[in-house]
Amino acid sequence: MRTRLTALAAALLIGTAALPAFASDKCNVPKGEWQAAQQLQAKLEAQGWKIQRLKTDDGCYEVRATDSTGKRIEAYFSPKTLEMIRFEQKD
């Protein structure tokens, strides 16, 4: 039983250690392949988001906004595809 718990704990640690690397890989894009931040802003505003801040953070676009229902959001997007990588609702 103890061996199984140790193996399970090790597997969980290895799995969670890979999560930050996943976002990092998505944002590891040469500047020449980036889409303009204005394109991301226009895309999100068309979905009803109100952008408070859009900046670059660790190679990703970081957006702080409120969605169409007024909930505060912090989200990260790939600068190449404008695909959402991470999303966090603040309210």
PDB file of N, CA and C in Angstrom:
ATOM      1  N   MET A   1       0.827  -1.190   0.000  1.00  0.00           N
ATOM      2  CA  MET A   1       0.000   0.000   0.000  1.00  0.00           C
ATOM      3  C   MET A   1       0.882   1.269   0.000  1.00  0.00           C
ATOM      4  N   ARG A   2       1.914   1.254   0.801  1.00  0.00           N
ATOM      5  CA  ARG A   2       2.800   2.425   0.894  1.00  0.00           C
ATOM      6  C   ARG A   2       3.505   2.681  -0.442  1.00  0.00           C
ATOM      7  N   THR A   3       3.904   1.609  -1.123  1.00  0.00           N
ATOM      8  CA  THR A   3       4.561   1.731  -2.410  1.00  0.00           C
ATOM      9  C   THR A   3       3.622   2.366  -3.432  1.00  0.00           C
ATOM     10  N   ARG A   4       2.366   1.972  -3.396  1.00  0.00           N
ATOM     11  CA  ARG A   4       1.384   2.539  -4.323  1.00  0.00           C
ATOM     12  C   ARG A   4       1.182   4.030  -4.078  1.00  0.00           C
ATOM     13  N   LEU A   5       1.113   4.429  -2.807  1.00  0.00           N
ATOM     14  CA  LEU A   5       0.946   5.842  -2.493  1.00  0.00           C
ATOM     15  C   LEU A   5       2.157   6.654  -2.934  1.00  0.00           C
ATOM     16  N   THR A   6       3.345   6.091  -2.740  1.00  0.00           N
ATOM     17  CA  THR A   6       4.563   6.772  -3.167  1.00  0.00           C
ATOM     18  C   THR A   6       4.580   6.931  -4.683  1.00  0.00           C
ATOM     19  N   ALA A   7       4.203   5.894  -5.401  1.00  0.00           N
ATOM     20  CA  ALA A   7       4.165   5.949  -6.858  1.00  0.00           C
ATOM     21  C   ALA A   7       3.127   6.962  -7.339  1.00  0.00           C
ATOM     22  N   LEU A   8       1.976   6.990  -6.670  1.00  0.00           N
ATOM     23  CA  LEU A   8       0.927   7.933  -7.036  1.00  0.00           C
ATOM     24  C   LEU A   8       1.393   9.372  -6.792  1.00  0.00           C
ATOM     25  N   ALA A   9       2.033   9.607  -5.652  1.00  0.00           N
ATOM     26  CA  ALA A   9       2.539  10.946  -5.343  1.00  0.00           C
ATOM     27  C   ALA A   9       3.586  11.383  -6.366  1.00  0.00           C
ATOM     28  N   ALA A  10       4.469  10.476  -6.738  1.00  0.00           N
ATOM     29  CA  ALA A  10       5.498  10.795  -7.733  1.00  0.00           C
ATOM     30  C   ALA A  10       4.865  11.116  -9.079  1.00  0.00           C
ATOM     31  N   ALA A  11       3.865  10.357  -9.480  1.00  0.00           N
ATOM     32  CA  ALA A  11       3.183  10.592 -10.759  1.00  0.00           C
ATOM     33  C   ALA A  11       2.493  11.957 -10.763  1.00  0.00           C
ATOM     34  N   LEU A  12       1.870  12.327  -9.650  1.00  0.00           N
ATOM     35  CA  LEU A  12       1.206  13.621  -9.558  1.00  0.00           C
ATOM     36  C   LEU A  12       2.211  14.765  -9.633  1.00  0.00           C
ATOM     37  N   LEU A  13       3.347  14.606  -8.978  1.00  0.00           N
ATOM     38  CA  LEU A  13       4.373  15.642  -9.023  1.00  0.00           C
ATOM     39  C   LEU A  13       4.926  15.822 -10.430  1.00  0.00           C
ATOM     40  N   ILE A  14       5.165  14.729 -11.101  1.00  0.00           N
ATOM     41  CA  ILE A  14       5.681  14.797 -12.473  1.00  0.00           C
ATOM     42  C   ILE A  14       4.649  15.438 -13.389  1.00  0.00           C
ATOM     43  N   GLY A  15       3.393  15.079 -13.225  1.00  0.00           N
ATOM     44  CA  GLY A  15       2.325  15.631 -14.056  1.00  0.00           C
ATOM     45  C   GLY A  15       2.141  17.114 -13.856  1.00  0.00           C
ATOM     46  N   THR A  16       2.178  17.585 -12.611  1.00  0.00           N
ATOM     47  CA  THR A  16       1.982  19.011 -12.368  1.00  0.00           C
ATOM     48  C   THR A  16       3.209  19.813 -12.745  1.00  0.00           C
ATOM     49  N   ALA A  17       4.380  19.212 -12.701  1.00  0.00           N
ATOM     50  CA  ALA A  17       5.590  19.924 -13.103  1.00  0.00           C
ATOM     51  C   ALA A  17       5.560  20.249 -14.592  1.00  0.00           C
ATOM     52  N   ALA A  18       4.859  19.466 -15.369  1.00  0.00           N
ATOM     53  CA  ALA A  18       4.794  19.681 -16.815  1.00  0.00           C
ATOM     54  C   ALA A  18       3.805  20.776 -17.201  1.00  0.00           C
ATOM     55  N   LEU A  19       2.883  21.148 -16.306  1.00  0.00           N
ATOM     56  CA  LEU A  19       1.877  22.153 -16.656  1.00  0.00           C
ATOM     57  C   LEU A  19       2.471  23.510 -17.012  1.00  0.00           C
ATOM     58  N   PRO A  20       3.360  24.096 -16.221  1.00  0.00           N
ATOM     59  CA  PRO A  20       3.923  25.387 -16.637  1.00  0.00           C
ATOM     60  C   PRO A  20       4.692  25.296 -17.950  1.00  0.00           C
ATOM     61  N   ALA A  21       5.328  24.181 -18.194  1.00  0.00           N
ATOM     62  CA  ALA A  21       6.081  24.010 -19.434  1.00  0.00           C
ATOM     63  C   ALA A  21       5.145  24.011 -20.639  1.00  0.00           C
ATOM     64  N   PHE A  22       3.939  23.494 -20.473  1.00  0.00           N
ATOM     65  CA  PHE A  22       2.977  23.468 -21.567  1.00  0.00           C
ATOM     66  C   PHE A  22       2.660  24.892 -22.025  1.00  0.00           C
ATOM     67  N   ALA A  23       2.347  25.780 -21.077  1.00  0.00           N
ATOM     68  CA  ALA A  23       2.053  27.171 -21.448  1.00  0.00           C
ATOM     69  C   ALA A  23       3.294  27.842 -22.025  1.00  0.00           C
ATOM     70  N   SER A  24       4.433  27.545 -21.460  1.00  0.00           N
ATOM     71  CA  SER A  24       5.680  28.136 -21.932  1.00  0.00           C
ATOM     72  C   SER A  24       5.966  27.731 -23.373  1.00  0.00           C
ATOM     73  N   ASP A  25       5.741  26.461 -23.705  1.00  0.00           N
ATOM     74  CA  ASP A  25       5.948  25.987 -25.072  1.00  0.00           C
ATOM     75  C   ASP A  25       5.009  26.692 -26.041  1.00  0.00           C
ATOM     76  N   LYS A  26       3.782  26.921 -25.644  1.00  0.00           N
ATOM     77  CA  LYS A  26       2.802  27.583 -26.497  1.00  0.00           C
ATOM     78  C   LYS A  26       3.195  29.028 -26.789  1.00  0.00           C
ATOM     79  N   CYS A  27       3.928  29.642 -25.858  1.00  0.00           N
ATOM     80  CA  CYS A  27       4.285  31.055 -26.014  1.00  0.00           C
ATOM     81  C   CYS A  27       5.726  31.245 -26.463  1.00  0.00           C
ATOM     82  N   ASN A  28       6.394  30.193 -26.769  1.00  0.00           N
ATOM     83  CA  ASN A  28       7.772  30.279 -27.235  1.00  0.00           C
ATOM     84  C   ASN A  28       7.752  30.424 -28.755  1.00  0.00           C
ATOM     85  N   VAL A  29       7.400  31.630 -29.205  1.00  0.00           N
ATOM     86  CA  VAL A  29       7.181  31.899 -30.625  1.00  0.00           C
ATOM     87  C   VAL A  29       8.088  33.054 -31.050  1.00  0.00           C
ATOM     88  N   PRO A  30       8.794  32.928 -32.168  1.00  0.00           N
ATOM     89  CA  PRO A  30       9.608  34.046 -32.651  1.00  0.00           C
ATOM     90  C   PRO A  30       8.736  35.277 -32.918  1.00  0.00           C
ATOM     91  N   LYS A  31       9.258  36.451 -32.604  1.00  0.00           N
ATOM     92  CA  LYS A  31       8.493  37.704 -32.759  1.00  0.00           C
ATOM     93  C   LYS A  31       7.937  37.888 -34.171  1.00  0.00           C
ATOM     94  N   GLY A  32       8.639  37.390 -35.166  1.00  0.00           N
ATOM     95  CA  GLY A  32       8.179  37.525 -36.542  1.00  0.00           C
ATOM     96  C   GLY A  32       6.894  36.768 -36.841  1.00  0.00           C
ATOM     97  N   GLU A  33       6.528  35.831 -35.966  1.00  0.00           N
ATOM     98  CA  GLU A  33       5.318  35.029 -36.162  1.00  0.00           C
ATOM     99  C   GLU A  33       4.144  35.520 -35.312  1.00  0.00           C
ATOM    100  N   TRP A  34       4.352  36.557 -34.530  1.00  0.00           N
ATOM    101  CA  TRP A  34       3.297  37.072 -33.665  1.00  0.00           C
ATOM    102  C   TRP A  34       2.235  37.803 -34.473  1.00  0.00           C
ATOM    103  N   GLN A  35       0.996  37.673 -34.031  1.00  0.00           N
ATOM    104  CA  GLN A  35      -0.079  38.523 -34.527  1.00  0.00           C
ATOM    105  C   GLN A  35      -0.126  39.762 -33.635  1.00  0.00           C
ATOM    106  N   ALA A  36      -0.617  40.843 -34.157  1.00  0.00           N
ATOM    107  CA  ALA A  36      -0.666  42.095 -33.409  1.00  0.00           C
ATOM    108  C   ALA A  36      -1.624  41.994 -32.222  1.00  0.00           C
ATOM    109  N   ALA A  37      -1.256  42.655 -31.140  1.00  0.00           N
ATOM    110  CA  ALA A  37      -2.098  42.678 -29.943  1.00  0.00           C
ATOM    111  C   ALA A  37      -3.468  43.278 -30.258  1.00  0.00           C
ATOM    112  N   GLN A  38      -3.511  44.213 -31.217  1.00  0.00           N
ATOM    113  CA  GLN A  38      -4.776  44.840 -31.600  1.00  0.00           C
ATOM    114  C   GLN A  38      -5.744  43.818 -32.188  1.00  0.00           C
ATOM    115  N   GLN A  39      -5.208  42.788 -32.861  1.00  0.00           N
ATOM    116  CA  GLN A  39      -6.074  41.739 -33.407  1.00  0.00           C
ATOM    117  C   GLN A  39      -6.725  40.949 -32.280  1.00  0.00           C
ATOM    118  N   LEU A  40      -5.942  40.643 -31.241  1.00  0.00           N
ATOM    119  CA  LEU A  40      -6.501  39.927 -30.088  1.00  0.00           C
ATOM    120  C   LEU A  40      -7.545  40.798 -29.405  1.00  0.00           C
ATOM    121  N   GLN A  41      -7.234  42.061 -29.214  1.00  0.00           N
ATOM    122  CA  GLN A  41      -8.180  42.957 -28.565  1.00  0.00           C
ATOM    123  C   GLN A  41      -9.484  43.033 -29.345  1.00  0.00           C
ATOM    124  N   ALA A  42      -9.407  43.177 -30.650  1.00  0.00           N
ATOM    125  CA  ALA A  42     -10.614  43.245 -31.486  1.00  0.00           C
ATOM    126  C   ALA A  42     -11.420  41.950 -31.393  1.00  0.00           C
ATOM    127  N   LYS A  43     -10.736  40.822 -31.403  1.00  0.00           N
ATOM    128  CA  LYS A  43     -11.394  39.519 -31.299  1.00  0.00           C
ATOM    129  C   LYS A  43     -12.155  39.407 -29.974  1.00  0.00           C
ATOM    130  N   LEU A  44     -11.508  39.794 -28.877  1.00  0.00           N
ATOM    131  CA  LEU A  44     -12.133  39.677 -27.564  1.00  0.00           C
ATOM    132  C   LEU A  44     -13.270  40.682 -27.390  1.00  0.00           C
ATOM    133  N   GLU A  45     -13.086  41.893 -27.898  1.00  0.00           N
ATOM    134  CA  GLU A  45     -14.156  42.886 -27.808  1.00  0.00           C
ATOM    135  C   GLU A  45     -15.380  42.455 -28.613  1.00  0.00           C
ATOM    136  N   ALA A  46     -15.166  41.757 -29.723  1.00  0.00           N
ATOM    137  CA  ALA A  46     -16.286  41.229 -30.518  1.00  0.00           C
ATOM    138  C   ALA A  46     -17.058  40.158 -29.740  1.00  0.00           C
ATOM    139  N   GLN A  47     -16.395  39.541 -28.759  1.00  0.00           N
ATOM    140  CA  GLN A  47     -17.038  38.535 -27.906  1.00  0.00           C
ATOM    141  C   GLN A  47     -17.647  39.170 -26.649  1.00  0.00           C
ATOM    142  N   GLY A  48     -17.577  40.496 -26.565  1.00  0.00           N
ATOM    143  CA  GLY A  48     -18.197  41.192 -25.443  1.00  0.00           C
ATOM    144  C   GLY A  48     -17.261  41.500 -24.281  1.00  0.00           C
ATOM    145  N   TRP A  49     -15.978  41.209 -24.438  1.00  0.00           N
ATOM    146  CA  TRP A  49     -15.017  41.520 -23.372  1.00  0.00           C
ATOM    147  C   TRP A  49     -14.728  43.012 -23.363  1.00  0.00           C
ATOM    148  N   LYS A  50     -14.514  43.571 -22.168  1.00  0.00           N
ATOM    149  CA  LYS A  50     -14.030  44.940 -22.002  1.00  0.00           C
ATOM    150  C   LYS A  50     -12.616  44.834 -21.453  1.00  0.00           C
ATOM    151  N   ILE A  51     -11.645  45.225 -22.256  1.00  0.00           N
ATOM    152  CA  ILE A  51     -10.228  45.051 -21.927  1.00  0.00           C
ATOM    153  C   ILE A  51      -9.772  46.175 -20.995  1.00  0.00           C
ATOM    154  N   GLN A  52      -9.211  45.786 -19.839  1.00  0.00           N
ATOM    155  CA  GLN A  52      -8.587  46.757 -18.948  1.00  0.00           C
ATOM    156  C   GLN A  52      -7.091  46.857 -19.231  1.00  0.00           C
ATOM    157  N   ARG A  53      -6.468  45.700 -19.519  1.00  0.00           N
ATOM    158  CA  ARG A  53      -5.028  45.687 -19.786  1.00  0.00           C
ATOM    159  C   ARG A  53      -4.696  44.522 -20.702  1.00  0.00           C
ATOM    160  N   LEU A  54      -3.843  44.795 -21.665  1.00  0.00           N
ATOM    161  CA  LEU A  54      -3.325  43.761 -22.562  1.00  0.00           C
ATOM    162  C   LEU A  54      -1.817  43.993 -22.647  1.00  0.00           C
ATOM    163  N   LYS A  55      -1.043  43.015 -22.183  1.00  0.00           N
ATOM    164  CA  LYS A  55       0.410  43.165 -22.191  1.00  0.00           C
ATOM    165  C   LYS A  55       1.062  41.838 -22.522  1.00  0.00           C
ATOM    166  N   THR A  56       2.364  41.869 -22.699  1.00  0.00           N
ATOM    167  CA  THR A  56       3.142  40.658 -22.940  1.00  0.00           C
ATOM    168  C   THR A  56       3.724  40.189 -21.618  1.00  0.00           C
ATOM    169  N   ASP A  57       3.591  38.888 -21.342  1.00  0.00           N
ATOM    170  CA  ASP A  57       4.135  38.300 -20.123  1.00  0.00           C
ATOM    171  C   ASP A  57       4.696  36.928 -20.448  1.00  0.00           C
ATOM    172  N   ASP A  58       5.994  36.748 -20.290  1.00  0.00           N
ATOM    173  CA  ASP A  58       6.675  35.475 -20.575  1.00  0.00           C
ATOM    174  C   ASP A  58       6.369  34.957 -21.971  1.00  0.00           C
ATOM    175  N   GLY A  59       6.291  35.846 -22.932  1.00  0.00           N
ATOM    176  CA  GLY A  59       6.075  35.448 -24.317  1.00  0.00           C
ATOM    177  C   GLY A  59       4.624  35.257 -24.701  1.00  0.00           C
ATOM    178  N   CYS A  60       3.714  35.394 -23.747  1.00  0.00           N
ATOM    179  CA  CYS A  60       2.283  35.279 -24.021  1.00  0.00           C
ATOM    180  C   CYS A  60       1.651  36.666 -23.961  1.00  0.00           C
ATOM    181  N   TYR A  61       0.462  36.784 -24.553  1.00  0.00           N
ATOM    182  CA  TYR A  61      -0.343  37.967 -24.309  1.00  0.00           C
ATOM    183  C   TYR A  61      -1.145  37.709 -23.030  1.00  0.00           C
ATOM    184  N   GLU A  62      -1.043  38.630 -22.081  1.00  0.00           N
ATOM    185  CA  GLU A  62      -1.835  38.556 -20.854  1.00  0.00           C
ATOM    186  C   GLU A  62      -2.934  39.595 -20.957  1.00  0.00           C
ATOM    187  N   VAL A  63      -4.165  39.173 -20.694  1.00  0.00           N
ATOM    188  CA  VAL A  63      -5.309  40.071 -20.800  1.00  0.00           C
ATOM    189  C   VAL A  63      -6.049  40.087 -19.468  1.00  0.00           C
ATOM    190  N   ARG A  64      -6.306  41.280 -18.980  1.00  0.00           N
ATOM    191  CA  ARG A  64      -7.203  41.461 -17.839  1.00  0.00           C
ATOM    192  C   ARG A  64      -8.405  42.204 -18.383  1.00  0.00           C
ATOM    193  N   ALA A  65      -9.580  41.649 -18.121  1.00  0.00           N
ATOM    194  CA  ALA A  65     -10.791  42.180 -18.730  1.00  0.00           C
ATOM    195  C   ALA A  65     -12.008  41.796 -17.903  1.00  0.00           C
ATOM    196  N   THR A  66     -13.159  42.291 -18.338  1.00  0.00           N
ATOM    197  CA  THR A  66     -14.434  41.786 -17.844  1.00  0.00           C
ATOM    198  C   THR A  66     -15.156  41.192 -19.046  1.00  0.00           C
ATOM    199  N   ASP A  67     -15.849  40.093 -18.800  1.00  0.00           N
ATOM    200  CA  ASP A  67     -16.560  39.446 -19.905  1.00  0.00           C
ATOM    201  C   ASP A  67     -17.928  40.105 -20.109  1.00  0.00           C
ATOM    202  N   SER A  68     -18.723  39.552 -20.990  1.00  0.00           N
ATOM    203  CA  SER A  68     -20.018  40.148 -21.336  1.00  0.00           C
ATOM    204  C   SER A  68     -21.001  40.142 -20.171  1.00  0.00           C
ATOM    205  N   THR A  69     -20.747  39.322 -19.135  1.00  0.00           N
ATOM    206  CA  THR A  69     -21.616  39.287 -17.955  1.00  0.00           C
ATOM    207  C   THR A  69     -21.057  40.125 -16.814  1.00  0.00           C
ATOM    208  N   GLY A  70     -19.902  40.770 -17.033  1.00  0.00           N
ATOM    209  CA  GLY A  70     -19.316  41.632 -16.020  1.00  0.00           C
ATOM    210  C   GLY A  70     -18.329  40.941 -15.085  1.00  0.00           C
ATOM    211  N   LYS A  71     -18.029  39.670 -15.327  1.00  0.00           N
ATOM    212  CA  LYS A  71     -17.084  38.953 -14.473  1.00  0.00           C
ATOM    213  C   LYS A  71     -15.649  39.294 -14.872  1.00  0.00           C
ATOM    214  N   ARG A  72     -14.799  39.483 -13.853  1.00  0.00           N
ATOM    215  CA  ARG A  72     -13.394  39.814 -14.109  1.00  0.00           C
ATOM    216  C   ARG A  72     -12.639  38.569 -14.546  1.00  0.00           C
ATOM    217  N   ILE A  73     -11.752  38.744 -15.519  1.00  0.00           N
ATOM    218  CA  ILE A  73     -11.020  37.632 -16.135  1.00  0.00           C
ATOM    219  C   ILE A  73      -9.549  38.001 -16.243  1.00  0.00           C
ATOM    220  N   GLU A  74      -8.705  37.007 -16.050  1.00  0.00           N
ATOM    221  CA  GLU A  74      -7.288  37.110 -16.414  1.00  0.00           C
ATOM    222  C   GLU A  74      -7.023  35.907 -17.316  1.00  0.00           C
ATOM    223  N   ALA A  75      -6.535  36.163 -18.511  1.00  0.00           N
ATOM    224  CA  ALA A  75      -6.322  35.087 -19.475  1.00  0.00           C
ATOM    225  C   ALA A  75      -5.013  35.302 -20.219  1.00  0.00           C
ATOM    226  N   TYR A  76      -4.432  34.188 -20.671  1.00  0.00           N
ATOM    227  CA  TYR A  76      -3.187  34.213 -21.440  1.00  0.00           C
ATOM    228  C   TYR A  76      -3.448  33.598 -22.805  1.00  0.00           C
ATOM    229  N   PHE A  77      -2.849  34.207 -23.837  1.00  0.00           N
ATOM    230  CA  PHE A  77      -3.080  33.794 -25.213  1.00  0.00           C
ATOM    231  C   PHE A  77      -1.759  33.601 -25.941  1.00  0.00           C
ATOM    232  N   SER A  78      -1.742  32.634 -26.862  1.00  0.00           N
ATOM    233  CA  SER A  78      -0.593  32.436 -27.735  1.00  0.00           C
ATOM    234  C   SER A  78      -0.502  33.621 -28.677  1.00  0.00           C
ATOM    235  N   PRO A  79       0.674  34.239 -28.803  1.00  0.00           N
ATOM    236  CA  PRO A  79       0.801  35.373 -29.722  1.00  0.00           C
ATOM    237  C   PRO A  79       0.764  34.959 -31.193  1.00  0.00           C
ATOM    238  N   LYS A  80       0.961  33.683 -31.460  1.00  0.00           N
ATOM    239  CA  LYS A  80       0.952  33.201 -32.849  1.00  0.00           C
ATOM    240  C   LYS A  80      -0.468  32.900 -33.326  1.00  0.00           C
ATOM    241  N   THR A  81      -1.224  32.180 -32.490  1.00  0.00           N
ATOM    242  CA  THR A  81      -2.553  31.720 -32.903  1.00  0.00           C
ATOM    243  C   THR A  81      -3.694  32.504 -32.265  1.00  0.00           C
ATOM    244  N   LEU A  82      -3.363  33.300 -31.237  1.00  0.00           N
ATOM    245  CA  LEU A  82      -4.349  33.998 -30.410  1.00  0.00           C
ATOM    246  C   LEU A  82      -5.273  33.020 -29.697  1.00  0.00           C
ATOM    247  N   GLU A  83      -4.825  31.793 -29.558  1.00  0.00           N
ATOM    248  CA  GLU A  83      -5.552  30.748 -28.839  1.00  0.00           C
ATOM    249  C   GLU A  83      -5.371  30.955 -27.340  1.00  0.00           C
ATOM    250  N   MET A  84      -6.460  30.814 -26.571  1.00  0.00           N
ATOM    251  CA  MET A  84      -6.384  30.943 -25.129  1.00  0.00           C
ATOM    252  C   MET A  84      -5.620  29.752 -24.542  1.00  0.00           C
ATOM    253  N   ILE A  85      -4.655  30.065 -23.687  1.00  0.00           N
ATOM    254  CA  ILE A  85      -3.835  29.040 -23.067  1.00  0.00           C
ATOM    255  C   ILE A  85      -4.239  28.816 -21.622  1.00  0.00           C
ATOM    256  N   ARG A  86      -4.521  29.901 -20.922  1.00  0.00           N
ATOM    257  CA  ARG A  86      -4.897  29.810 -19.527  1.00  0.00           C
ATOM    258  C   ARG A  86      -5.966  30.850 -19.246  1.00  0.00           C
ATOM    259  N   PHE A  87      -6.911  30.491 -18.368  1.00  0.00           N
ATOM    260  CA  PHE A  87      -8.040  31.354 -18.077  1.00  0.00           C
ATOM    261  C   PHE A  87      -8.307  31.299 -16.573  1.00  0.00           C
ATOM    262  N   GLU A  88      -8.524  32.461 -15.992  1.00  0.00           N
ATOM    263  CA  GLU A  88      -8.840  32.507 -14.575  1.00  0.00           C
ATOM    264  C   GLU A  88      -9.926  33.553 -14.363  1.00  0.00           C
ATOM    265  N   GLN A  89     -11.014  33.131 -13.721  1.00  0.00           N
ATOM    266  CA  GLN A  89     -12.088  34.058 -13.410  1.00  0.00           C
ATOM    267  C   GLN A  89     -11.836  34.606 -12.018  1.00  0.00           C
ATOM    268  N   LYS A  90     -11.924  35.915 -11.862  1.00  0.00           N
ATOM    269  CA  LYS A  90     -11.557  36.568 -10.606  1.00  0.00           C
ATOM    270  C   LYS A  90     -12.713  36.721  -9.636  1.00  0.00           C
ATOM    271  N   ASP A  91     -13.944  36.720 -10.068  1.00  0.00           N
ATOM    272  CA  ASP A  91     -15.087  36.944  -9.156  1.00  0.00           C
ATOM    273  C   ASP A  91     -15.621  35.665  -8.600  1.00  0.00           C
TER     274      ASP A  91
END
